[in-house]
CSV table of C-alpha atoms in Angstrom, one decimal:
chain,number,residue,atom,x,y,z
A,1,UNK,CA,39.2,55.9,-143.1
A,2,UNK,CA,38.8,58.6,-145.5
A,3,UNK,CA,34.6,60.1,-144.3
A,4,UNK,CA,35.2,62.4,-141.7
A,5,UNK,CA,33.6,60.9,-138.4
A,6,UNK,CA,32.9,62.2,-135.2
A,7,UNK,CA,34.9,60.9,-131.7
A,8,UNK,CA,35.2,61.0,-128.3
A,9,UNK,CA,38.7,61.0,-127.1
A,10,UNK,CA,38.8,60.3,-123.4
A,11,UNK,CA,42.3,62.0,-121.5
A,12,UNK,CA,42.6,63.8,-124.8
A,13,UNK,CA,44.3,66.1,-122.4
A,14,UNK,CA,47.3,64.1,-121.6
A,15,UNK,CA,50.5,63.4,-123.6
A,16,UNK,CA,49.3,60.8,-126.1
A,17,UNK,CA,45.4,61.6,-126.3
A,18,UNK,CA,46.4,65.3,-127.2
A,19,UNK,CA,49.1,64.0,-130.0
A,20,UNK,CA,46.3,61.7,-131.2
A,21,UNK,CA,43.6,64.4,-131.5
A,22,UNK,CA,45.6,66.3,-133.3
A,23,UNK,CA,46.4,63.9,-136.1
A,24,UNK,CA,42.4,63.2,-135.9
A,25,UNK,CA,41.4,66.9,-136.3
A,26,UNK,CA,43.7,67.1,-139.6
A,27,UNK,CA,42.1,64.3,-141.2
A,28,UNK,CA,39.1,66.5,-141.0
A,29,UNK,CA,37.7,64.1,-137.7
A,30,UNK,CA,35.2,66.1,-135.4
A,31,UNK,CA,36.6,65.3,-131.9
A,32,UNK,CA,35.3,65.6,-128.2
A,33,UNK,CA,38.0,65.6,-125.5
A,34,UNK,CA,36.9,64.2,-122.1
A,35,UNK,CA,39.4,64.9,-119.6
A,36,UNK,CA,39.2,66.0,-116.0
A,37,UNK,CA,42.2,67.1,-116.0
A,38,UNK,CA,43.8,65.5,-113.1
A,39,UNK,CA,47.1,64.7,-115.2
A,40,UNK,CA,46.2,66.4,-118.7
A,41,UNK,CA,46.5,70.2,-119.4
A,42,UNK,CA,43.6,72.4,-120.8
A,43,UNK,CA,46.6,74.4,-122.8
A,44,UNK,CA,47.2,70.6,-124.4
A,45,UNK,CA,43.7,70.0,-126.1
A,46,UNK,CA,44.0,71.1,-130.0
A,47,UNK,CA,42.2,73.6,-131.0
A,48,UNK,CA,39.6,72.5,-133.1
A,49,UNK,CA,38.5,70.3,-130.4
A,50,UNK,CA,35.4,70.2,-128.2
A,51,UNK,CA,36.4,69.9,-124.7
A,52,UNK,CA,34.2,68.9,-121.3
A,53,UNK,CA,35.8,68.5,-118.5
A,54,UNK,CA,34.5,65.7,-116.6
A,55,UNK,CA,36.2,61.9,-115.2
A,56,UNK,CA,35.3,59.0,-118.0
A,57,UNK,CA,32.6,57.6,-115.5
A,58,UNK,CA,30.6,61.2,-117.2
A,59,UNK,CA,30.7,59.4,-121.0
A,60,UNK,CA,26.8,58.7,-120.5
A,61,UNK,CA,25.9,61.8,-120.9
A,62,UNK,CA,28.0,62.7,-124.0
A,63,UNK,CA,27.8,59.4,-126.2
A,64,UNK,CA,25.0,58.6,-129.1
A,65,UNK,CA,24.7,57.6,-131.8
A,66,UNK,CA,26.1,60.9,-133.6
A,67,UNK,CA,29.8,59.2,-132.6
A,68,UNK,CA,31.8,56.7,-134.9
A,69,UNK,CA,33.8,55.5,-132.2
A,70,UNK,CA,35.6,56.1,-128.7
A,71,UNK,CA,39.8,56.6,-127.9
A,72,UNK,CA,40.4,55.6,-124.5
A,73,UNK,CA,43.6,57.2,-123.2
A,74,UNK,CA,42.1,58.3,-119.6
A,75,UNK,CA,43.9,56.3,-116.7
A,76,UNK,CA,46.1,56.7,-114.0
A,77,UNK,CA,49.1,55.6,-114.9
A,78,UNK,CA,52.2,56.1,-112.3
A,79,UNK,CA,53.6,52.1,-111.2
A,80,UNK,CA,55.2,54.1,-107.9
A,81,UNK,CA,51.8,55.3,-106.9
A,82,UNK,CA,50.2,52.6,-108.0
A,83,UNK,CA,52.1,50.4,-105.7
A,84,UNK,CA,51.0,52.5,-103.0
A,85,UNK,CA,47.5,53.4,-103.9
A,86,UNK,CA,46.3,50.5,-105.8
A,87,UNK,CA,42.5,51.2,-105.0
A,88,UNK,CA,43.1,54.7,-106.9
A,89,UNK,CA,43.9,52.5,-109.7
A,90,UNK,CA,41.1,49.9,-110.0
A,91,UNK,CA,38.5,52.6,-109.2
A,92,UNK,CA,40.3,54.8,-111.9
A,93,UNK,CA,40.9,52.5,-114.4
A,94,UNK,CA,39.1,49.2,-114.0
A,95,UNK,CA,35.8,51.0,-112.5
A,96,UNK,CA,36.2,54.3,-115.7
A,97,UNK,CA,36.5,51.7,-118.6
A,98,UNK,CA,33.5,49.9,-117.0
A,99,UNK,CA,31.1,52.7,-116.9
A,100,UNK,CA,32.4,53.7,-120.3
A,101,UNK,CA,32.1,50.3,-122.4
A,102,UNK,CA,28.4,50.7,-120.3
A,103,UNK,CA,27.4,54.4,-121.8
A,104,UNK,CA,28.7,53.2,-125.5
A,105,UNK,CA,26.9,49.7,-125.6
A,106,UNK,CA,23.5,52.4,-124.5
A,107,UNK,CA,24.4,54.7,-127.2
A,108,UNK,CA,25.0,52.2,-129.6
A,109,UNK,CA,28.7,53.0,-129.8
A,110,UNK,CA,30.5,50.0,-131.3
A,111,UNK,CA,34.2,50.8,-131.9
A,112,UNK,CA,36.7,51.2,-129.2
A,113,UNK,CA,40.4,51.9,-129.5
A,114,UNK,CA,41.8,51.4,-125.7
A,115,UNK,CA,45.5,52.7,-125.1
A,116,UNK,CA,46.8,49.6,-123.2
A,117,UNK,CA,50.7,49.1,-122.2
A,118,UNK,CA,53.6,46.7,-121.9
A,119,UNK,CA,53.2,46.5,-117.9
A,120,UNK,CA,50.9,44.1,-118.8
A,121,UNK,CA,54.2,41.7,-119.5
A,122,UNK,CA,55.7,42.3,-116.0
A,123,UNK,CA,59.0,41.3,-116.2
A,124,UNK,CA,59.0,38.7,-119.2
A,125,UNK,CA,63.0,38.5,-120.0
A,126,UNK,CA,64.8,39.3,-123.0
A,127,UNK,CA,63.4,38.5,-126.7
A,128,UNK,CA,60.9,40.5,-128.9
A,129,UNK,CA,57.4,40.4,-126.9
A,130,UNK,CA,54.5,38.8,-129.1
A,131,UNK,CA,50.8,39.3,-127.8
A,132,UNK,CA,51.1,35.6,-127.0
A,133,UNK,CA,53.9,36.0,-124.5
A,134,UNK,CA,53.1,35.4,-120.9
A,135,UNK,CA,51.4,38.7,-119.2
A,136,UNK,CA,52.2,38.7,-115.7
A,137,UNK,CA,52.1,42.2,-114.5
A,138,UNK,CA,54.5,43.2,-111.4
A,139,UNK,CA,52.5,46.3,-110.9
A,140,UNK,CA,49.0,47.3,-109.8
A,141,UNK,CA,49.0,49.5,-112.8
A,142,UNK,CA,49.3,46.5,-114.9
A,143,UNK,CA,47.1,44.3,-113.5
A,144,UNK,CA,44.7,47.2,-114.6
A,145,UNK,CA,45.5,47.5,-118.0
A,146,UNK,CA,45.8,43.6,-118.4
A,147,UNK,CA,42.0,43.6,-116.4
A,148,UNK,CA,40.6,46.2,-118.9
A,149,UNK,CA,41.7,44.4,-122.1
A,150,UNK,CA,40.3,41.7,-120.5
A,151,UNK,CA,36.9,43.2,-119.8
A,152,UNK,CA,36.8,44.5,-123.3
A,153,UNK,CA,37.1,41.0,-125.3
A,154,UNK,CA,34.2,40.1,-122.7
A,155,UNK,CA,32.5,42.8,-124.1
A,156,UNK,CA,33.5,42.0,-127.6
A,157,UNK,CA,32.4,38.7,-127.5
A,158,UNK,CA,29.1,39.4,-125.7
A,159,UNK,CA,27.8,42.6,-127.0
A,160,UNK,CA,29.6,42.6,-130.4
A,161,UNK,CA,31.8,45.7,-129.6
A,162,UNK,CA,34.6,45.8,-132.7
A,163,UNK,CA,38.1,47.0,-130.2
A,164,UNK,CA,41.4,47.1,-130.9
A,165,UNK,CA,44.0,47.5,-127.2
A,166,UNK,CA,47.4,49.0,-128.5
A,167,UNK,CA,50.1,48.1,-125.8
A,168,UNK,CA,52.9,50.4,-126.0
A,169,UNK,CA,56.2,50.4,-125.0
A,170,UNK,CA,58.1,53.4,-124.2
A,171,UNK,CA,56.8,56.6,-126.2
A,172,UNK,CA,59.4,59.8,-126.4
A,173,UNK,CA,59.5,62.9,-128.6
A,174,UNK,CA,56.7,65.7,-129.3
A,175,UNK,CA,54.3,67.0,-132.2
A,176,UNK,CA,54.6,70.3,-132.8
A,177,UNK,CA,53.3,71.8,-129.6
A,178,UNK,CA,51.9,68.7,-128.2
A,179,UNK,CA,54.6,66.7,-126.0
A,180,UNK,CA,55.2,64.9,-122.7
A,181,UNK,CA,54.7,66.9,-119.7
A,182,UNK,CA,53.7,65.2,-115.9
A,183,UNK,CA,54.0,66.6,-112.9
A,184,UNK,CA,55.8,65.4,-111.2
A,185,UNK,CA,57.6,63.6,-114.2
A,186,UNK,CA,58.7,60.0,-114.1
A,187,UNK,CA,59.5,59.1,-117.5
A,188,UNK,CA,63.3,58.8,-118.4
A,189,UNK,CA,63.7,61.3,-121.9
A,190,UNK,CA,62.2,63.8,-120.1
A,191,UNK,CA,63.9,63.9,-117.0
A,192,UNK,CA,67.1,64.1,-118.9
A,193,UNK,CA,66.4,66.9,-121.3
A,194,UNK,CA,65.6,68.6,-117.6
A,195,UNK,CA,69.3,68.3,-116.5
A,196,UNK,CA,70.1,69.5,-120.1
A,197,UNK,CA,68.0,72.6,-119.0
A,198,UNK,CA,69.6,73.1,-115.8
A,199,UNK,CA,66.3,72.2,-114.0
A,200,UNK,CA,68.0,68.9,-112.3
A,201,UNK,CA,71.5,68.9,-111.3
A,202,UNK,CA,72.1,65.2,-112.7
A,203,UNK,CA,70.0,62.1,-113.7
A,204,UNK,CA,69.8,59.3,-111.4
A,205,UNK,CA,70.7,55.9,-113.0
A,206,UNK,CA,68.5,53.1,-111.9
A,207,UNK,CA,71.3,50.4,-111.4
A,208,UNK,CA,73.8,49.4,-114.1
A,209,UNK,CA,74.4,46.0,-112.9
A,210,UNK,CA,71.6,44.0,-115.2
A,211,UNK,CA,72.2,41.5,-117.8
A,212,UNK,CA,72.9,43.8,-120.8
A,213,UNK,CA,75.1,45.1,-123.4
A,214,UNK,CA,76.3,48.3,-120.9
A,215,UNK,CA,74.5,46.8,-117.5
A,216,UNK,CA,71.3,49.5,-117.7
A,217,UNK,CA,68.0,48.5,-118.8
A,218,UNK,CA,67.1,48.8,-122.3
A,219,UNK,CA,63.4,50.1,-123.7
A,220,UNK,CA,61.8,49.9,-127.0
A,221,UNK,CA,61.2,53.7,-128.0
A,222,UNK,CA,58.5,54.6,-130.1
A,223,UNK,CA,57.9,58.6,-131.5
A,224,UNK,CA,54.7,59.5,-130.3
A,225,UNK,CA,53.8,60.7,-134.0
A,226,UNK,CA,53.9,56.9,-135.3
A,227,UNK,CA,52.3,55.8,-132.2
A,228,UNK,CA,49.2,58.4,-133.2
A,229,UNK,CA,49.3,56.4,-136.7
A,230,UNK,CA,48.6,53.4,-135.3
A,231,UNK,CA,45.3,54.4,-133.3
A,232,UNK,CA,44.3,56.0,-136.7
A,233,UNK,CA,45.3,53.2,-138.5
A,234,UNK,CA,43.2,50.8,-136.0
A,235,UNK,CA,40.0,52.9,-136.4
A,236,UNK,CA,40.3,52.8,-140.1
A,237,UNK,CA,40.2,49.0,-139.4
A,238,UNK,CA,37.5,49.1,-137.2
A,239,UNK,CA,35.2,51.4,-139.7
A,240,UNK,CA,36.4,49.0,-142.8
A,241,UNK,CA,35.3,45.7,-141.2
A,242,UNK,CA,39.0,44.2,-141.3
A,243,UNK,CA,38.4,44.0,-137.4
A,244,UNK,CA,35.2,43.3,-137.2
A,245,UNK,CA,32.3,43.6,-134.3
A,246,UNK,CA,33.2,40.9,-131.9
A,247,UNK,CA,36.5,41.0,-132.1
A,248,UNK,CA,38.6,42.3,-129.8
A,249,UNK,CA,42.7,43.0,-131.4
A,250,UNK,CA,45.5,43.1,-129.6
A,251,UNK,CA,48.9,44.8,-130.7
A,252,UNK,CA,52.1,45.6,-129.0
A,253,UNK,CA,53.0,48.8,-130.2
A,254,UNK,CA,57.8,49.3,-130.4
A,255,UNK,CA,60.3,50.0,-133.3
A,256,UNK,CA,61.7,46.3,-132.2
A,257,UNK,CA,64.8,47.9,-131.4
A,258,UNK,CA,66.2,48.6,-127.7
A,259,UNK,CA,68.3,51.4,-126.7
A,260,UNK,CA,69.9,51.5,-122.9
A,261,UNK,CA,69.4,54.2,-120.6
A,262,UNK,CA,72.7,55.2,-121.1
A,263,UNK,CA,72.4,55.4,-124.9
A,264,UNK,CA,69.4,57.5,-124.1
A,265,UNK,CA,71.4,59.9,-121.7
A,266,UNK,CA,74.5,60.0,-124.6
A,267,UNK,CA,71.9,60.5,-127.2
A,268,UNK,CA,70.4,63.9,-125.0
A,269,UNK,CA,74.2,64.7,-124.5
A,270,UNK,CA,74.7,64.3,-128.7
A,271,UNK,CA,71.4,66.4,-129.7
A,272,UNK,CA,71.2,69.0,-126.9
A,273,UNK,CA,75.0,69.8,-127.3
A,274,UNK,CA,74.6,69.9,-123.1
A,275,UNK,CA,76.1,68.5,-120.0
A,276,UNK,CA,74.0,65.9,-118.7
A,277,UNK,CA,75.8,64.7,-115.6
A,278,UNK,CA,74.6,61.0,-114.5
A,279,UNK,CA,74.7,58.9,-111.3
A,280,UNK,CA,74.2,55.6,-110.7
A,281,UNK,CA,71.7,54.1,-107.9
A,282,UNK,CA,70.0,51.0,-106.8
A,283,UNK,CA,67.8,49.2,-109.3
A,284,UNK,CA,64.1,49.7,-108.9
A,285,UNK,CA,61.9,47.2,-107.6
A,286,UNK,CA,60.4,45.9,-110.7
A,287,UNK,CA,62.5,47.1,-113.2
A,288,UNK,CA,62.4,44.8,-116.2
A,289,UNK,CA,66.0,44.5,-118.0
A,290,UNK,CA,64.9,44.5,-121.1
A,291,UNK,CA,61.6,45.1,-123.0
A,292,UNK,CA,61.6,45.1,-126.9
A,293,UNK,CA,58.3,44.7,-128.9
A,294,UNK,CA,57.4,42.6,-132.0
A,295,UNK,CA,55.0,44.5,-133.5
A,296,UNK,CA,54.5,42.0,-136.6
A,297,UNK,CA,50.8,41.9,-135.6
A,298,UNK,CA,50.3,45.8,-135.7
A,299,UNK,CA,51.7,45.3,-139.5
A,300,UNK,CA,50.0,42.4,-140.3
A,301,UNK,CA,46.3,43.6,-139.5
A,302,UNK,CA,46.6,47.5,-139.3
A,303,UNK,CA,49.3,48.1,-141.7
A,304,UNK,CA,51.5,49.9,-139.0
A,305,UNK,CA,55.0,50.3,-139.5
A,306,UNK,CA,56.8,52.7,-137.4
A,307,UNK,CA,58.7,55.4,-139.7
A,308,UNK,CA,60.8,57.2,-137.4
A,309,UNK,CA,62.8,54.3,-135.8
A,310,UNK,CA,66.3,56.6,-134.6
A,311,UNK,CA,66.0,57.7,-131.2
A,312,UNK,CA,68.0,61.0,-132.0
A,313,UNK,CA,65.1,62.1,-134.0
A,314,UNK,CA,62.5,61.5,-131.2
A,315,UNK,CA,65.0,63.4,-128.5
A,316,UNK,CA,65.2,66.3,-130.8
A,317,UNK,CA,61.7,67.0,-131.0
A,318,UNK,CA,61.0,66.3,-127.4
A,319,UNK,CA,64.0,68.5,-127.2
A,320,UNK,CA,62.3,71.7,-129.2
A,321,UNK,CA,59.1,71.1,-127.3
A,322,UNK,CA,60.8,71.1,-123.7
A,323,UNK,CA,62.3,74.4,-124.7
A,324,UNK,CA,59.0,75.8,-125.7
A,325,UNK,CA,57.6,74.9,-122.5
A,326,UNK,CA,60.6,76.7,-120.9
A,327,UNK,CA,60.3,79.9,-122.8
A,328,UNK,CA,56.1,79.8,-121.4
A,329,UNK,CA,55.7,82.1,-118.5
């Protein structure tokens, strides 16, 4: 993908989409954000970047045929909430993607990179996930995801879209000054490097009773700088042909390693040099033990290979960016 190409990014305001744009924009890409801003932060969009704010169903009125492709990070993406507002999530995420695979087959828009997710699995047991593995999501949120990639190889197959869905496991860590920020926040690396600020008084372990190596759950974390690779990587395949219109890709998205949540919590303790008092609670409804990825797909047809595979790395730049954020008035 070396001719710069022009891009609408949709939730280019949130965590990944920002980190994503950013890589774009420095390959010399001309990029729209479309973000209403619900979840995403207007300080987060890169510079460089056109922004409208606006919810995906507005794509209509930006697409034609001036754009290359579409990223599709927008979504509501909280299992909690989605358990108890699962109409948020269909109209958000199911009733979005439909209006926007809509606008592009009108514009003539024919590439789509979707950010899908690993809650499309549910709770699979332990071994390396394939993209053949059963997907049984134990979440609304999932059944979402799982319904979009869904309606996107029907689209594929019947209006020759070219798409690739990336299904990611956990992401961590930070790019510069784009990292992970929700309010209120529910991911785990995060929350941690909050007690190692003083901001929480301890973190709150989610059972230690399940069939692992230290009895807490173990994730497949992937630095959100080699996750942005792979979505350049898939439109590079998309725009050479090597998935071509029709075809609809998908790719699980890990480092195929797993690392506990009490590695993660010692790992904090390691880089921060801080306190990070723990707890230990009930397990979570729906709490998977383990989920690791094989990514031998994303290597295979995109060329993807994760670079930065330590966690330590990942929790240091997280690290730097959660202090930056503390520092902001």
């Amino acid at each position: 993908m070396t001719e710069p190409q022009r891009y609408l990014v949709t939730g280019g305001a949130g965590y990944v989409g920002s980190v994503v744009t950013a890589h774009l924009l420095e390959r010399g890409h001309a990029v729209t954000v479309l973000d209403d801003l619900s979840t995403g932060f207007r300080e987060a969009v890169p510079d460089g970047a056109d922004f409208v704010e606006g919810r995906v169903q507005d794509a209509a009125g930006l697409l034609d045929a001036s754009y290359a492709g579409v990223l599709h990070f927008a979504a509501s993406s909280q299992v909690g909430e989605s358990v108890a507002r699962p109409e948020k999530y269909w109209e958000n995420n199911v009733g979005g993607t439909m209006a926007l695979l809509a606008a592009q087959r009108a514009a003539g828009v024919r590439r789509l990179v979707f950010s899908s997710t690993a809650a499309t699995y549910g709770d699979p047991g332990p071994g390396p996930l394939t993209e053949t593995s059963p997907t049984a999501p134990t979440s609304p949120y999932g059944a979402t995801k799982l319904a979009v990639d869904h309606m996107i190889a029907g689209e594929c197959a019947a209006h020759g879209l070219a798409a690739v869905s990336l299904r990611y496991f956990n992401v961590a860590g930070a790019y510069g000054r784009f990292g992970e920020r929700h309010e209120p926040e529910s991911h785990l690396v995060p929350l941690v490097l909050q007690v190692a600020l003083g901001r929480r008084p301890e973190i709150l372990v989610h059972g230690d009773d399940y069939p692992t190596p230290d009895g807490t759950c173990v994730r497949d974390y992937l630095h959100v700088a080699d996750l942005a690779d792979a979505h350049l990587r898939a439109l590079g395949a998309l725009a050479d042909g090597s998935v071509p219109a029709g075809e609809h890709l998908v790719c699980n998205l890990g480092n195929g390693d797993g690392f506990s949540v009490r590695e993660v919590i010692d790992t904090v303790r390691r880089v921060t040099g801080r306190p990070v008092p723990a707890t230990t609670g009930p397990r979570r409804p729906g709490d998977p033990a383990v989920l690791v990825a094989s990514a031998a797909t994303a290597r295979t047809r995109l060329g993807w290979t994760p670079s930065r595979t330590g966690l330590a790395e990942a929790v240091a730049d997280a690290w730097a960016f959660a202090r930056r954020e503390g520092a902001r008035p």
